[in-house]
């Protein structure tokens, strides 16, 4: 089923924690996404940081129809086009370029570019993107940056990612223009590789709890 950008924003506004998954193994990815969803995190970003990522994305989309599966680390228009083919529900980038922003705006795929400051945000807004990933959140200033940008850009909402933890989540979500946080802490590669779904379930449940309003 195709989601609108507003559908994705509404879901992120409810869950408020987006797991970021980095794995090259289809079976592990399906198992991990299922575990995350069963424990309160029914939307996930699968990064394109591994060689097999498009296959992983396509197979997870097929195997987990009740989960909102998005693609992260989109760096090029070619990747954006390939992501659309996989049936992913949304796309995210760590940054923004004029070419990618234009292609994403024309693609119809719900898309959230990354910003690190005001100039990036102005470029995002030129292309109609008013929900953006603030990355790397812990380096660029986290809620201080979100709060400061809220002055000139009152209608923009942020997804803070990079260095977020279960401990920092509740305070980050207090900032009114923070829509959600994202992170890999509930599904680290070490636990995925070990097949420790019990530990991932525990971390996911704690993350979902930390995101509760
Ligand atoms: C991202 O892609 O947003 C970050 O790599 C996630 O950051 P984390 O691994 O520090 O959670």
Coordinates of N, CA and C in Angstrom, one line a residue, residues 9 15 22-23 27 34 41 45 55-56 64 83-84 87 96 122 128 131 157 161 168 170 175 177 187 192 195 207:
X9 N 4.1 11.1 8.4 CA 4.3 12.1 9.5 C 3.3 11.8 10.7
X15 N 4.5 7.3 17.1 CA 5.6 6.4 17.6 C 6.7 7.2 18.3
X22 N 20.9 -1.3 10.0 CA 22.0 -1.5 9.1 C 22.3 -3.0 9.0
X23 N 21.8 -3.6 8.0 CA 22.2 -5.0 7.8 C 22.1 -5.5 6.4
X27 N 17.3 -12.4 5.9 CA 16.6 -13.1 6.9 C 16.7 -12.3 8.3
X34 N 10.5 -7.5 12.3 CA 9.4 -8.1 12.9 C 9.4 -7.9 14.4
X41 N 7.5 -0.7 17.8 CA 8.1 0.2 16.8 C 7.7 -0.3 15.4
X45 N 13.6 2.5 9.4 CA 14.4 3.0 8.3 C 15.5 2.0 8.1
X55 N 18.1 -5.1 -2.0 CA 17.5 -6.4 -1.9 C 16.8 -6.6 -0.6
X56 N 17.6 -6.2 0.5 CA 17.1 -6.3 1.8 C 15.8 -5.5 1.9
X64 N 7.0 -7.9 5.4 CA 6.4 -7.2 6.6 C 5.4 -6.2 6.2
X83 N 15.0 2.9 -4.8 CA 14.2 2.8 -3.6 C 12.8 2.8 -3.9
X84 N 12.3 3.6 -4.9 CA 10.9 3.6 -5.3 C 10.5 2.3 -5.8
X87 N 9.3 -0.5 -3.4 CA 8.1 -0.4 -2.7 C 8.2 0.2 -1.3
X96 N 21.3 17.2 2.0 CA 20.4 17.6 0.9 C 21.3 18.2 -0.2
X122 N 16.7 26.1 4.2 CA 16.1 27.0 3.2 C 16.0 26.2 1.9
X128 N 9.8 22.2 -0.8 CA 8.5 21.8 -0.2 C 8.7 20.9 1.0
X131 N 9.5 18.8 6.8 CA 9.8 17.8 7.9 C 11.2 17.3 7.5
X157 N 9.4 20.8 11.2 CA 9.5 19.8 12.3 C 10.7 18.9 12.0
X161 N 18.5 12.6 14.6 CA 19.2 11.4 14.6 C 20.7 11.6 14.6
X168 N 18.4 9.7 26.3 CA 18.2 11.1 25.9 C 16.9 11.3 25.2
X170 N 13.5 11.0 25.9 CA 12.3 11.8 26.4 C 12.6 13.3 26.5
X175 N 11.1 19.0 23.1 CA 11.1 20.2 22.3 C 10.0 20.2 21.3
X177 N 9.1 21.4 18.4 CA 9.2 21.2 17.0 C 10.0 19.9 16.6
X187 N 18.7 -1.7 17.7 CA 19.0 -2.8 16.8 C 20.4 -2.8 16.3
X192 N 22.2 -8.0 16.2 CA 21.6 -8.6 14.9 C 22.5 -9.8 14.5
X195 N 22.0 -12.7 16.5 CA 20.7 -13.3 16.5 C 20.0 -13.2 17.9
X207 N 12.6 1.6 24.0 CA 12.6 2.7 23.1 C 11.1 3.2 22.9

